[in-house]
Amino acid sequence: MGEIRHNHFHAGLDIKTEGKIGIPVLAIANGYISRIGVSEGGYGHVLYLTHLDRKTSVYAHLQRFEEDLENYTLNQQYQKETYQIQLFPQKNKFYFNQGDTIGYSGNSGSSSGPHLHFEMRNAKQEFLNPFDEFSFSEIQDNIAPRIKYLAFKCLDLDARVNGAYGTLLVQPTKKNNLFSIQKSIHLLGNIGIETYHYDNMSGAPNRNGIPEIILKIDQDTLFHQLKKSMSFDKQREILAHIDYPFKTDKSITLNRLYKADGNKLDFYIKTNQGYFFDETPHELEIILKDNHQNISTLQATLNNEGPYDSYFPHVTTFEIDENQLHFVSTDASSQIFLEDAFIPLQPYLSNKNQYYYLWDLRSGLPDFIESGNLKIQPHFFTEIPSGIDYSFHNEDFILEVNKKSLFDTLYLQFTKEYDSLQEKLIYTFNDRTVPLRKDVTISLHDTDPQKNRYQVFKVDKKNRLDYVGSEQNTAGCFTFKTRELGTFTLDNDTIKPVIKPISWDRMGPKFMIKDLKSGIKSYHATLDDHFLLMEYDVKKNILSARPKNEEKPIKGLFVLEVEDNFGNKTKINKPL
């Protein structure tokens, strides 16, 4: 439990099924089915079994349910005329004893391969560490956690790692279960310590989470994390728990061993906001314990006397790190233009013909920066504090932020440019390294009457379009919600979805459906004008008919209609 996923903590255990589906899934304890779910993504086919102690076990990505549960669910799907459904049966309507078959393993929902996702939740529906609830004696594990990377991050303007401002990544070496650092590390000022770590179990290559981590400096405990339970409401806090900008930029997930601004997680026994290093030596110790009490330790002496390798961070023109604007130039002097005046800046570091500069954005948002022939325009518009409702209006856009949207202060940047190759206006808000807890609402202004049917798409680094969607008003505002800043554009979709028959088998026809641009919005099938359930495998783009009576061949006029997010529709029909 608790390993880092893209934007959430993994809530349970993934149990391998040797690549197979259809393996019986047994109730872990006596209880009644309190919830049944069927969805195209997420948990797919899922069962919630509530026990006498009010705790609930969860069984996800199932192929199908036990027969009575399957029939009940199928009847409800036909009654409500929908594939995706959430059901809450009456208490004790479906009661199972420990060891009874409640379903069969599968690969439904957002599963990336056949397995059973298993969770335990308390009465508040917080997910628990299953290893704290059951012994799982069949699981053997004698492998201690591994630290792949250790990082030292500057947390204020005057902090330095090996003489520079930035995040220095180090790869520890291992002997038995003791990790160490071979390179000399010199730290000064307020520094945050981060690790990329994981745990393996015996006989399985999967990288699992580590429930307990302790950080000590000079034998004083500065950080102690113990994951025993967690609220689903706080899943997005993972973006503050990890170094999200570093992960987004470098694809390495560093866990902060300090508590960043805005982090509301409560599984920390002790935490810090960085450690202030002076020039003297300090002893570093990091202890990691997995669910089977295998322990790894990293020990290192920091600020040893003697030389260290200079660190010259890779900065492409400029970057924003926390509250600092960090830029590099080939000129030994620079100046910032702020509030109708130039402010001279001196480099804090040089390397041959490269000079590094820092500016604290809390001192003001520069209009531009000049350094020799280099001119940097960061395109700042305003500073938005976290924890308040805020609305910013501009002739090109409106940005609305609610008090829960931001983890920390947002230094709003915006550009609007015409891309002649794509023949589109491109709107960029900061970049994708800025984490958001909750949606922000953006309205783009474009009164071009030819864009009457356009909607908002996100533009990725390869200039591919990803449908976002939007609502348009009569004033030419395209309004949408997003939990990721970045680059957006307006575009149209006039291409109808594709329906390709795979099989016209009267026991259950199958079709491949796909939409090349905005994506599938809905699908609907009838047989002689009566609803016919279609099961949708999103991963394979396959729709499969499932008649209410599965022992009787389908007979009558079959009609299938598929609609995309722009209202383009494709319909096929055939007598069966």
XYZ file of C-alpha atoms in Angstrom, residues 154-435:
282
model
C 17.939 24.187 -2.140
C 14.922 25.650 -0.333
C 15.802 29.333 -0.254
C 17.767 31.969 -2.164
C 20.970 31.549 -0.144
C 21.046 27.739 -0.035
C 23.778 25.913 -1.993
C 24.556 22.315 -2.910
C 28.200 21.854 -3.951
C 28.343 25.578 -4.575
C 25.200 25.976 -6.708
C 21.473 26.532 -6.398
C 19.343 23.592 -7.527
C 18.674 19.907 -6.860
C 21.738 17.660 -6.805
C 21.013 14.009 -7.599
C 23.337 11.339 -6.177
C 23.314 7.570 -6.734
C 24.209 5.713 -3.517
C 26.203 2.494 -3.468
C 25.075 -0.580 -1.529
C 26.847 -3.187 0.565
C 24.504 -5.709 2.167
C 21.620 -3.503 3.346
C 23.780 -0.450 4.031
C 23.847 2.382 1.501
C 26.508 5.063 1.333
C 27.620 8.007 -0.816
C 31.015 7.894 -2.478
C 31.117 11.560 -3.557
C 31.751 14.516 -1.276
C 28.639 16.608 -0.668
C 28.873 20.166 0.599
C 25.645 21.818 1.777
C 24.961 25.333 2.978
C 21.709 26.970 4.056
C 18.218 25.476 4.105
C 18.305 22.135 2.296
C 15.570 19.569 1.703
C 16.531 15.905 1.456
C 14.695 13.669 -1.028
C 14.913 10.019 -2.059
C 13.797 7.776 -4.863
C 13.206 4.465 -3.144
C 11.158 1.295 -3.574
C 10.705 -2.176 -2.171
C 10.678 -5.557 -3.898
C 9.145 -8.758 -2.579
C 10.843 -12.126 -2.973
C 10.074 -13.635 -6.368
C 8.388 -10.534 -7.818
C 9.953 -7.641 -9.764
C 7.194 -5.131 -8.880
C 8.262 -1.959 -7.115
C 6.221 -1.499 -3.950
C 5.749 1.357 -1.511
C 7.607 1.657 1.781
C 5.424 2.385 4.828
C 8.067 3.679 7.239
C 10.933 6.107 6.597
C 13.083 7.914 9.165
C 15.563 10.726 8.507
C 18.190 11.628 11.089
C 20.867 14.294 11.069
C 23.480 14.128 13.830
C 21.292 11.422 15.459
C 18.359 13.830 15.739
C 15.160 12.564 14.055
C 13.934 15.224 11.623
C 11.433 13.184 9.631
C 9.362 10.103 10.392
C 6.724 8.781 7.996
C 4.435 5.849 8.815
C 1.679 4.961 6.335
C -1.044 3.044 8.155
C -4.169 4.687 6.725
C -5.057 7.428 4.302
C -8.117 9.356 3.174
C -9.147 9.262 -0.480
C -9.915 12.978 -0.134
C -6.181 13.596 0.288
C -4.942 11.571 -2.681
C -3.901 14.681 -4.648
C -1.634 15.673 -1.743
C 0.830 13.260 -3.316
C 1.828 16.153 -5.588
C 3.205 17.945 -2.528
C 4.615 14.776 -0.947
C 6.845 14.196 -3.979
C 9.021 16.715 -5.811
C 6.429 17.123 -8.544
C 8.350 19.609 -10.739
C 11.392 17.305 -10.731
C 9.263 14.275 -11.598
C 7.524 16.121 -14.434
C 10.780 17.446 -15.853
C 13.170 14.536 -15.222
C 10.779 11.527 -14.874
C 12.307 10.599 -11.508
C 9.962 10.414 -8.511
C 11.672 11.908 -5.480
C 9.916 11.591 -2.118
C 10.423 14.642 0.044
C 11.752 13.888 3.514
C 10.359 17.241 4.610
C 6.912 18.805 4.441
C 6.440 21.218 1.557
C 4.082 24.182 1.716
C 0.454 23.148 1.241
C 0.976 19.466 2.087
C -2.024 18.314 4.182
C -1.087 14.638 4.576
C -1.213 13.339 8.130
C 0.911 10.179 8.099
C 3.991 12.064 9.310
C 4.950 11.407 12.927
C 7.627 14.076 12.703
C 8.575 16.394 9.873
C 10.552 19.501 8.967
C 10.708 22.260 6.370
C 14.315 21.624 5.506
C 17.495 21.557 7.562
C 19.817 24.548 7.876
C 23.367 23.366 7.199
C 26.421 25.284 8.315
C 29.985 24.617 7.142
C 30.679 21.910 9.739
C 30.407 18.131 9.114
C 27.023 16.470 9.719
C 26.061 12.809 9.942
C 23.145 11.763 7.732
C 21.113 8.612 8.331
C 18.025 7.396 6.474
C 16.185 4.249 7.616
C 13.598 2.439 5.462
C 11.363 -0.379 6.785
C 9.070 -2.464 4.588
C 5.915 -4.357 5.594
C 7.923 -7.440 6.612
C 10.372 -5.470 8.777
C 13.235 -5.731 6.317
C 15.395 -2.669 6.950
C 17.802 -0.680 4.805
C 19.950 2.169 6.070
C 21.852 4.952 4.334
C 24.668 6.599 6.233
C 26.885 9.442 5.033
C 28.998 12.277 6.341
C 28.098 15.629 4.774
C 30.385 18.693 4.618
C 33.561 16.691 5.041
C 36.732 18.696 4.931
C 38.380 18.589 1.545
C 37.411 19.172 -2.100
C 34.087 18.388 -3.698
C 32.918 18.251 -7.304
C 31.408 21.552 -8.349
C 27.776 21.394 -9.403
C 26.654 23.380 -12.427
C 22.881 22.968 -12.830
C 21.390 22.519 -16.281
C 19.233 25.590 -16.858
C 17.755 26.262 -20.296
C 17.711 30.081 -20.291
C 15.559 30.345 -17.143
C 13.450 28.314 -14.744
C 11.176 28.976 -11.787
C 11.979 26.875 -8.740
C 9.757 27.459 -5.722
C 10.029 31.268 -5.196
C 13.215 31.703 -7.199
C 13.788 32.727 -10.802
C 16.992 30.997 -11.871
C 18.662 31.921 -15.156
C 21.941 31.482 -16.980
C 23.744 33.859 -19.340
C 27.076 34.232 -21.144
C 27.404 37.739 -19.741
C 28.961 38.589 -16.367
C 26.330 41.210 -15.537
C 22.547 41.326 -15.770
C 19.713 43.642 -14.885
C 16.056 43.135 -14.094
C 13.425 45.615 -15.220
C 10.809 45.942 -12.499
C 8.329 48.751 -11.792
C 9.848 51.107 -14.411
C 13.387 50.707 -13.093
C 16.444 48.540 -13.756
C 17.908 46.546 -10.868
C 21.479 45.247 -11.396
C 22.241 41.600 -10.625
C 25.547 39.861 -10.048
C 26.081 36.165 -10.800
C 26.286 33.870 -7.801
C 28.227 31.243 -9.808
C 30.277 31.045 -13.003
C 31.568 28.207 -15.147
C 33.819 29.217 -18.037
C 31.533 31.452 -20.130
C 28.347 30.653 -18.209
C 27.045 32.860 -15.411
C 24.227 31.841 -13.055
C 21.780 34.330 -11.520
C 18.974 34.189 -8.952
C 16.033 36.501 -8.266
C 13.537 36.046 -5.430
C 10.070 36.479 -6.961
C 8.696 37.607 -3.608
C 10.640 40.813 -4.242
C 8.626 41.466 -7.400
C 7.753 39.998 -10.795
C 10.180 41.225 -13.481
C 8.856 42.595 -16.771
C 12.022 41.380 -18.469
C 15.692 40.597 -17.874
C 18.657 41.881 -19.893
C 22.065 40.216 -19.871
C 24.334 41.267 -22.724
C 22.563 40.277 -25.941
C 20.159 38.058 -24.026
C 16.674 39.323 -23.238
C 14.383 37.123 -21.132
C 10.658 37.796 -21.007
C 9.088 35.523 -18.373
C 5.590 36.884 -19.148
C 4.469 37.250 -15.535
C 0.976 38.620 -14.988
C 0.289 38.389 -11.275
C 1.046 36.587 -8.029
C -1.797 34.378 -6.729
C -1.583 33.238 -3.090
C -2.809 29.793 -2.086
C -5.763 29.364 0.262
C -8.006 32.083 -1.203
C -10.594 32.450 -3.952
C -9.041 34.520 -6.732
C -10.160 35.727 -10.150
C -7.843 37.298 -12.710
C -9.278 39.022 -15.803
C -7.377 39.871 -18.963
C -8.417 40.710 -22.521
C -7.309 37.220 -23.630
C -8.448 35.064 -20.704
C -10.060 34.787 -17.286
C -8.510 32.554 -14.624
C -10.577 31.561 -11.588
C -8.873 29.826 -8.682
C -10.683 28.538 -5.623
C -9.121 28.446 -2.188
C -8.274 24.729 -2.465
C -6.769 24.802 -5.975
C -3.184 25.755 -5.151
C -0.595 24.097 -2.940
C 1.567 27.202 -2.908
C 1.818 30.678 -4.448
C 1.306 30.708 -8.218
C 3.389 33.197 -10.189
C 1.046 33.367 -13.150
C 2.672 33.342 -16.584
C 0.768 33.545 -19.866
C 1.540 33.742 -23.570
C -0.673 33.834 -26.649
C 1.057 33.016 -29.923
C 0.026 32.090 -33.449
C 1.474 28.800 -34.684
C 1.760 29.187 -38.454
C 2.456 25.477 -39.002
C -0.669 24.357 -37.150
C -2.548 27.532 -38.098
C -3.773 27.857 -34.508
C -3.624 30.302 -31.634
C -1.662 28.711 -28.794
C -2.400 29.715 -25.189
C 0.166 28.796 -22.544
C -0.367 29.088 -18.776
C 2.867 28.492 -16.836
C 3.836 24.899 -17.583
C 2.925 21.379 -16.569
C 5.390 21.354 -13.647
C 3.002 23.447 -11.519
C 0.911 21.100 -9.323
